[in-house]
Amino acid sequence: MKASKSQILGVIAAFSLAMMTMPASAHDSVLHTMNALLDGFLHPFTGFDHLLAMLAIGIWAAQQKQARAWLIPASFPLMMLAGGALALAGVALPGIEHGIAASVVVLGLLISFAVKLPLSAGVALVSVFAVAHGYAHGQEMPANASALLYGSGFVLATALIHVMGWMAGKGAQQWLASQLPRIAGAGIAMAGVFFFVSAS
């Protein structure tokens, strides 16, 4: 079953309109539960930009159809920790919000065009994005929270979101129209453009 151009445009338009009601930044709604592990776990779910990027990585990795494609999402949480450590160390990284928005745009386009990259290139690309996302998480860590517990929480949440994206990508390929991941990718990219403009 093929999606028509009007259906694709309709999905993108609806998704873009929905974005107008969402917070553009991952830092607009930070939860503080007094539990560092829970705070870290919940944080990726409080920003639509983080959530979309992490889902997109899972979906894109599922499109790769490589034996070790799981290394793409697996590398993201590890490099997020590096980015978080940079933030906690007080290292200044400019343009973090734009970097996060760019990750959503690029990942959405990779999905939409079903881009296949060598495994090393895919890991390198998501690792760069992961540093930006991890840095933002580190900046938003509650002042008196345990960095170990907080970091463990957001790594667990990130891994869960990647798995959800992977399963969605695989399911779409097996049971639904082959165009569905591409439509979703186009919507993710449009959301990333909105985040990028909002961060300017």
mmCIF file of N, CA, C and O in Angstrom, residues 61-128:
data_model
loop_
_atom_site.group_PDB
_atom_site.id
_atom_site.type_symbol
_atom_site.label_atom_id
_atom_site.label_comp_id
_atom_site.label_asym_id
_atom_site.label_seq_id
_atom_site.Cartn_x
_atom_site.Cartn_y
_atom_site.Cartn_z
ATOM 1 N N ALA A 61 18.071 3.332 13.047
ATOM 2 C CA ALA A 61 18.909 2.142 13.210
ATOM 3 C C ALA A 61 18.189 0.904 12.674
ATOM 4 O O ALA A 61 18.807 0.044 12.039
ATOM 5 N N ALA A 62 16.883 0.830 12.904
ATOM 6 C CA ALA A 62 16.104 -0.313 12.400
ATOM 7 C C ALA A 62 16.080 -0.342 10.879
ATOM 8 O O ALA A 62 15.989 -1.405 10.275
ATOM 9 N N GLN A 63 16.169 0.831 10.254
ATOM 10 C CA GLN A 63 16.184 0.901 8.783
ATOM 11 C C GLN A 63 17.500 0.414 8.183
ATOM 12 O O GLN A 63 17.554 0.078 7.001
ATOM 13 N N GLN A 64 18.566 0.388 8.981
ATOM 14 C CA GLN A 64 19.889 0.102 8.434
ATOM 15 C C GLN A 64 20.037 -1.344 7.953
ATOM 16 O O GLN A 64 20.805 -1.631 7.057
ATOM 17 N N LYS A 65 19.336 -2.256 8.595
ATOM 18 C CA LYS A 65 19.366 -3.673 8.196
ATOM 19 C C LYS A 65 20.792 -4.229 8.188
ATOM 20 O O LYS A 65 21.183 -4.988 7.302
ATOM 21 N N GLN A 66 21.568 -3.825 9.175
ATOM 22 C CA GLN A 66 22.914 -4.349 9.350
ATOM 23 C C GLN A 66 22.940 -5.221 10.596
ATOM 24 O O GLN A 66 22.207 -4.978 11.552
ATOM 25 N N ALA A 67 23.823 -6.194 10.603
ATOM 26 C CA ALA A 67 23.884 -7.136 11.725
ATOM 27 C C ALA A 67 24.173 -6.429 13.044
ATOM 28 O O ALA A 67 23.652 -6.810 14.087
ATOM 29 N N ARG A 68 24.993 -5.387 12.988
ATOM 30 C CA ARG A 68 25.377 -4.685 14.220
ATOM 31 C C ARG A 68 24.789 -3.273 14.273
ATOM 32 O O ARG A 68 25.361 -2.390 14.900
ATOM 33 N N ALA A 69 23.646 -3.083 13.649
ATOM 34 C CA ALA A 69 23.013 -1.756 13.653
ATOM 35 C C ALA A 69 22.637 -1.313 15.064
ATOM 36 O O ALA A 69 22.506 -0.111 15.320
ATOM 37 N N TRP A 70 22.491 -2.262 15.983
ATOM 38 C CA TRP A 70 22.164 -1.912 17.369
ATOM 39 C C TRP A 70 23.254 -1.053 18.009
ATOM 40 O O TRP A 70 23.010 -0.373 19.011
ATOM 41 N N LEU A 71 24.465 -1.058 17.419
ATOM 42 C CA LEU A 71 25.541 -0.222 17.969
ATOM 43 C C LEU A 71 25.239 1.266 17.805
ATOM 44 O O LEU A 71 25.770 2.091 18.550
ATOM 45 N N ILE A 72 24.393 1.608 16.842
ATOM 46 C CA ILE A 72 24.050 3.024 16.631
ATOM 47 C C ILE A 72 23.301 3.570 17.842
ATOM 48 O O ILE A 72 23.741 4.550 18.453
ATOM 49 N N PRO A 73 22.167 2.963 18.247
ATOM 50 C CA PRO A 73 21.513 3.479 19.458
ATOM 51 C C PRO A 73 22.309 3.200 20.734
ATOM 52 O O PRO A 73 22.228 3.978 21.686
ATOM 53 N N ALA A 74 23.094 2.125 20.748
ATOM 54 C CA ALA A 74 23.866 1.813 21.952
ATOM 55 C C ALA A 74 24.934 2.872 22.234
ATOM 56 O O ALA A 74 25.268 3.144 23.397
ATOM 57 N N SER A 75 25.453 3.485 21.181
ATOM 58 C CA SER A 75 26.495 4.503 21.373
ATOM 59 C C SER A 75 25.949 5.811 21.928
ATOM 60 O O SER A 75 26.673 6.581 22.564
ATOM 61 N N PHE A 76 24.667 6.051 21.702
ATOM 62 C CA PHE A 76 24.084 7.345 22.090
ATOM 63 C C PHE A 76 24.104 7.574 23.601
ATOM 64 O O PHE A 76 24.595 8.619 24.057
ATOM 65 N N PRO A 77 23.606 6.646 24.427
ATOM 66 C CA PRO A 77 23.631 6.891 25.877
ATOM 67 C C PRO A 77 25.045 7.067 26.432
ATOM 68 O O PRO A 77 25.264 7.875 27.336
ATOM 69 N N LEU A 78 25.998 6.332 25.875
ATOM 70 C CA LEU A 78 27.372 6.445 26.360
ATOM 71 C C LEU A 78 27.942 7.836 26.100
ATOM 72 O O LEU A 78 28.576 8.440 26.971
ATOM 73 N N MET A 79 27.703 8.348 24.896
ATOM 74 C CA MET A 79 28.200 9.680 24.574
ATOM 75 C C MET A 79 27.381 10.765 25.260
ATOM 76 O O MET A 79 27.876 11.873 25.501
ATOM 77 N N MET A 80 26.128 10.463 25.591
ATOM 78 C CA MET A 80 25.343 11.406 26.395
ATOM 79 C C MET A 80 26.001 11.615 27.751
ATOM 80 O O MET A 80 26.038 12.732 28.266
ATOM 81 N N LEU A 81 26.517 10.547 28.324
ATOM 82 C CA LEU A 81 27.201 10.665 29.612
ATOM 83 C C LEU A 81 28.414 11.583 29.486
ATOM 84 O O LEU A 81 28.685 12.384 30.387
ATOM 85 N N ALA A 82 29.115 11.474 28.374
ATOM 86 C CA ALA A 82 30.269 12.349 28.157
ATOM 87 C C ALA A 82 29.825 13.808 28.076
ATOM 88 O O ALA A 82 30.455 14.703 28.661
ATOM 89 N N GLY A 83 28.727 14.054 27.370
ATOM 90 C CA GLY A 83 28.208 15.414 27.283
ATOM 91 C C GLY A 83 27.754 15.939 28.631
ATOM 92 O O GLY A 83 28.011 17.098 28.978
ATOM 93 N N GLY A 84 27.091 15.071 29.411
ATOM 94 C CA GLY A 84 26.675 15.475 30.751
ATOM 95 C C GLY A 84 27.855 15.796 31.634
ATOM 96 O O GLY A 84 27.824 16.758 32.419
ATOM 97 N N ALA A 85 28.922 15.014 31.508
ATOM 98 C CA ALA A 85 30.127 15.266 32.309
ATOM 99 C C ALA A 85 30.752 16.609 31.949
ATOM 100 O O ALA A 85 31.246 17.334 32.830
ATOM 101 N N LEU A 86 30.727 16.956 30.669
ATOM 102 C CA LEU A 86 31.250 18.260 30.253
ATOM 103 C C LEU A 86 30.459 19.394 30.891
ATOM 104 O O LEU A 86 31.034 20.399 31.340
ATOM 105 N N ALA A 87 29.136 19.245 30.926
ATOM 106 C CA ALA A 87 28.297 20.281 31.541
ATOM 107 C C ALA A 87 28.595 20.405 33.022
ATOM 108 O O ALA A 87 28.727 21.520 33.559
ATOM 109 N N LEU A 88 28.714 19.274 33.715
ATOM 110 C CA LEU A 88 28.980 19.295 35.154
ATOM 111 C C LEU A 88 30.363 19.855 35.460
ATOM 112 O O LEU A 88 30.582 20.444 36.519
ATOM 113 N N ALA A 89 31.292 19.677 34.522
ATOM 114 C CA ALA A 89 32.647 20.198 34.706
ATOM 115 C C ALA A 89 32.737 21.685 34.390
ATOM 116 O O ALA A 89 33.785 22.306 34.577
ATOM 117 N N GLY A 90 31.641 22.259 33.906
ATOM 118 C CA GLY A 90 31.618 23.686 33.604
ATOM 119 C C GLY A 90 32.237 24.056 32.266
ATOM 120 O O GLY A 90 32.532 25.223 32.014
ATOM 121 N N VAL A 91 32.441 23.063 31.405
ATOM 122 C CA VAL A 91 32.990 23.336 30.072
ATOM 123 C C VAL A 91 31.906 23.997 29.220
ATOM 124 O O VAL A 91 30.787 23.502 29.145
ATOM 125 N N ALA A 92 32.248 25.121 28.620
ATOM 126 C CA ALA A 92 31.269 25.865 27.816
ATOM 127 C C ALA A 92 31.192 25.289 26.405
ATOM 128 O O ALA A 92 32.204 25.197 25.706
ATOM 129 N N LEU A 93 29.999 24.871 26.012
ATOM 130 C CA LEU A 93 29.754 24.412 24.632
ATOM 131 C C LEU A 93 28.665 25.298 24.036
ATOM 132 O O LEU A 93 27.511 25.239 24.461
ATOM 133 N N PRO A 94 29.001 26.137 23.079
ATOM 134 C CA PRO A 94 28.000 27.036 22.495
ATOM 135 C C PRO A 94 27.036 26.301 21.569
ATOM 136 O O PRO A 94 27.362 25.238 21.024
ATOM 137 N N GLY A 95 25.862 26.872 21.426
ATOM 138 C CA GLY A 95 24.909 26.376 20.438
ATOM 139 C C GLY A 95 24.283 25.039 20.740
ATOM 140 O O GLY A 95 23.893 24.315 19.822
ATOM 141 N N ILE A 96 24.156 24.692 22.013
ATOM 142 C CA ILE A 96 23.615 23.387 22.385
ATOM 143 C C ILE A 96 22.175 23.224 21.901
ATOM 144 O O ILE A 96 21.809 22.187 21.331
ATOM 145 N N GLU A 97 21.334 24.234 22.118
ATOM 146 C CA GLU A 97 19.932 24.130 21.694
ATOM 147 C C GLU A 97 19.829 23.970 20.177
ATOM 148 O O GLU A 97 19.011 23.194 19.677
ATOM 149 N N HIS A 98 20.668 24.693 19.443
ATOM 150 C CA HIS A 98 20.662 24.544 17.993
ATOM 151 C C HIS A 98 21.169 23.159 17.587
ATOM 152 O O HIS A 98 20.680 22.563 16.617
ATOM 153 N N GLY A 99 22.148 22.651 18.326
ATOM 154 C CA GLY A 99 22.650 21.312 18.042
ATOM 155 C C GLY A 99 21.590 20.247 18.249
ATOM 156 O O GLY A 99 21.468 19.301 17.452
ATOM 157 N N ILE A 100 20.812 20.402 19.319
ATOM 158 C CA ILE A 100 19.734 19.451 19.591
ATOM 159 C C ILE A 100 18.670 19.540 18.495
ATOM 160 O O ILE A 100 18.203 18.510 17.984
ATOM 161 N N ALA A 101 18.300 20.766 18.131
ATOM 162 C CA ALA A 101 17.310 20.938 17.066
ATOM 163 C C ALA A 101 17.822 20.360 15.749
ATOM 164 O O ALA A 101 17.080 19.690 15.015
ATOM 165 N N ALA A 102 19.107 20.594 15.465
ATOM 166 C CA ALA A 102 19.687 20.069 14.227
ATOM 167 C C ALA A 102 19.663 18.547 14.223
ATOM 168 O O ALA A 102 19.444 17.926 13.165
ATOM 169 N N SER A 103 19.850 17.935 15.390
ATOM 170 C CA SER A 103 19.822 16.474 15.450
ATOM 171 C C SER A 103 18.449 15.944 15.064
ATOM 172 O O SER A 103 18.337 14.916 14.378
ATOM 173 N N VAL A 104 17.396 16.645 15.473
ATOM 174 C CA VAL A 104 16.040 16.217 15.129
ATOM 175 C C VAL A 104 15.812 16.354 13.623
ATOM 176 O O VAL A 104 15.249 15.455 12.974
ATOM 177 N N VAL A 105 16.272 17.464 13.046
ATOM 178 C CA VAL A 105 16.119 17.674 11.597
ATOM 179 C C VAL A 105 16.869 16.594 10.825
ATOM 180 O O VAL A 105 16.308 15.941 9.926
ATOM 181 N N VAL A 106 18.136 16.406 11.151
ATOM 182 C CA VAL A 106 18.976 15.472 10.401
ATOM 183 C C VAL A 106 18.465 14.040 10.536
ATOM 184 O O VAL A 106 18.349 13.305 9.538
ATOM 185 N N LEU A 107 18.138 13.635 11.754
ATOM 186 C CA LEU A 107 17.651 12.270 11.952
ATOM 187 C C LEU A 107 16.324 12.045 11.230
ATOM 188 O O LEU A 107 16.092 10.982 10.648
ATOM 189 N N GLY A 108 15.462 13.048 11.261
ATOM 190 C CA GLY A 108 14.203 12.937 10.540
ATOM 191 C C GLY A 108 14.420 12.764 9.047
ATOM 192 O O GLY A 108 13.767 11.942 8.394
ATOM 193 N N LEU A 109 15.361 13.522 8.492
ATOM 194 C CA LEU A 109 15.656 13.405 7.062
ATOM 195 C C LEU A 109 16.294 12.062 6.731
ATOM 196 O O LEU A 109 16.004 11.466 5.683
ATOM 197 N N LEU A 110 17.157 11.578 7.612
ATOM 198 C CA LEU A 110 17.774 10.264 7.382
ATOM 199 C C LEU A 110 16.714 9.173 7.302
ATOM 200 O O LEU A 110 16.793 8.262 6.467
ATOM 201 N N ILE A 111 15.719 9.280 8.178
ATOM 202 C CA ILE A 111 14.615 8.307 8.153
ATOM 203 C C ILE A 111 13.776 8.494 6.901
ATOM 204 O O ILE A 111 13.435 7.535 6.207
ATOM 205 N N SER A 112 13.424 9.743 6.612
ATOM 206 C CA SER A 112 12.529 10.036 5.492
ATOM 207 C C SER A 112 13.095 9.543 4.169
ATOM 208 O O SER A 112 12.365 9.038 3.319
ATOM 209 N N PHE A 113 14.410 9.689 4.005
ATOM 210 C CA PHE A 113 15.045 9.262 2.754
ATOM 211 C C PHE A 113 15.683 7.881 2.868
ATOM 212 O O PHE A 113 16.368 7.436 1.944
ATOM 213 N N ALA A 114 15.434 7.216 3.997
ATOM 214 C CA ALA A 114 15.954 5.857 4.227
ATOM 215 C C ALA A 114 17.438 5.773 3.912
ATOM 216 O O ALA A 114 17.910 4.879 3.212
ATOM 217 N N VAL A 115 18.194 6.732 4.440
ATOM 218 C CA VAL A 115 19.630 6.815 4.159
ATOM 219 C C VAL A 115 20.369 5.677 4.865
ATOM 220 O O VAL A 115 20.184 5.453 6.066
ATOM 221 N N LYS A 116 21.195 4.975 4.120
ATOM 222 C CA LYS A 116 22.034 3.918 4.678
ATOM 223 C C LYS A 116 23.463 4.444 4.764
ATOM 224 O O LYS A 116 24.005 4.941 3.777
ATOM 225 N N LEU A 117 24.071 4.332 5.930
ATOM 226 C CA LEU A 117 25.446 4.756 6.126
ATOM 227 C C LEU A 117 26.276 3.587 6.635
ATOM 228 O O LEU A 117 25.736 2.669 7.257
ATOM 229 N N PRO A 118 27.591 3.604 6.385
ATOM 230 C CA PRO A 118 28.438 2.612 7.040
ATOM 231 C C PRO A 118 28.255 2.697 8.549
ATOM 232 O O PRO A 118 27.998 3.785 9.096
ATOM 233 N N LEU A 119 28.398 1.572 9.212
ATOM 234 C CA LEU A 119 28.139 1.532 10.651
ATOM 235 C C LEU A 119 28.977 2.550 11.412
ATOM 236 O O LEU A 119 28.474 3.246 12.299
ATOM 237 N N SER A 120 30.234 2.682 11.061
ATOM 238 C CA SER A 120 31.113 3.618 11.770
ATOM 239 C C SER A 120 30.635 5.055 11.607
ATOM 240 O O SER A 120 30.689 5.851 12.557
ATOM 241 N N ALA A 121 30.156 5.390 10.411
ATOM 242 C CA ALA A 121 29.662 6.748 10.168
ATOM 243 C C ALA A 121 28.381 7.001 10.950
ATOM 244 O O ALA A 121 28.182 8.088 11.504
ATOM 245 N N GLY A 122 27.500 6.000 11.012
ATOM 246 C CA GLY A 122 26.268 6.144 11.774
ATOM 247 C C GLY A 122 26.542 6.342 13.257
ATOM 248 O O GLY A 122 25.936 7.205 13.908
ATOM 249 N N VAL A 123 27.471 5.561 13.791
ATOM 250 C CA VAL A 123 27.831 5.691 15.210
ATOM 251 C C VAL A 123 28.442 7.061 15.479
ATOM 252 O O VAL A 123 28.121 7.726 16.471
ATOM 253 N N ALA A 124 29.328 7.511 14.591
ATOM 254 C CA ALA A 124 29.969 8.813 14.769
ATOM 255 C C ALA A 124 28.945 9.943 14.749
ATOM 256 O O ALA A 124 29.015 10.881 15.565
ATOM 257 N N LEU A 125 28.000 9.858 13.819
ATOM 258 C CA LEU A 125 26.991 10.913 13.695
ATOM 259 C C LEU A 125 26.140 11.019 14.951
ATOM 260 O O LEU A 125 25.969 12.112 15.508
ATOM 261 N N VAL A 126 25.597 9.894 15.414
ATOM 262 C CA VAL A 126 24.731 9.963 16.592
ATOM 263 C C VAL A 126 25.533 10.298 17.842
ATOM 264 O O VAL A 126 24.990 10.882 18.792
ATOM 265 N N SER A 127 26.819 9.978 17.857
ATOM 266 C CA SER A 127 27.655 10.320 19.015
ATOM 267 C C SER A 127 27.797 11.829 19.162
ATOM 268 O O SER A 127 27.771 12.363 20.275
ATOM 269 N N VAL A 128 27.953 12.515 18.028
ATOM 270 C CA VAL A 128 28.032 13.981 18.069
ATOM 271 C C VAL A 128 26.734 14.561 18.625
ATOM 272 O O VAL A 128 26.742 15.449 19.487
#
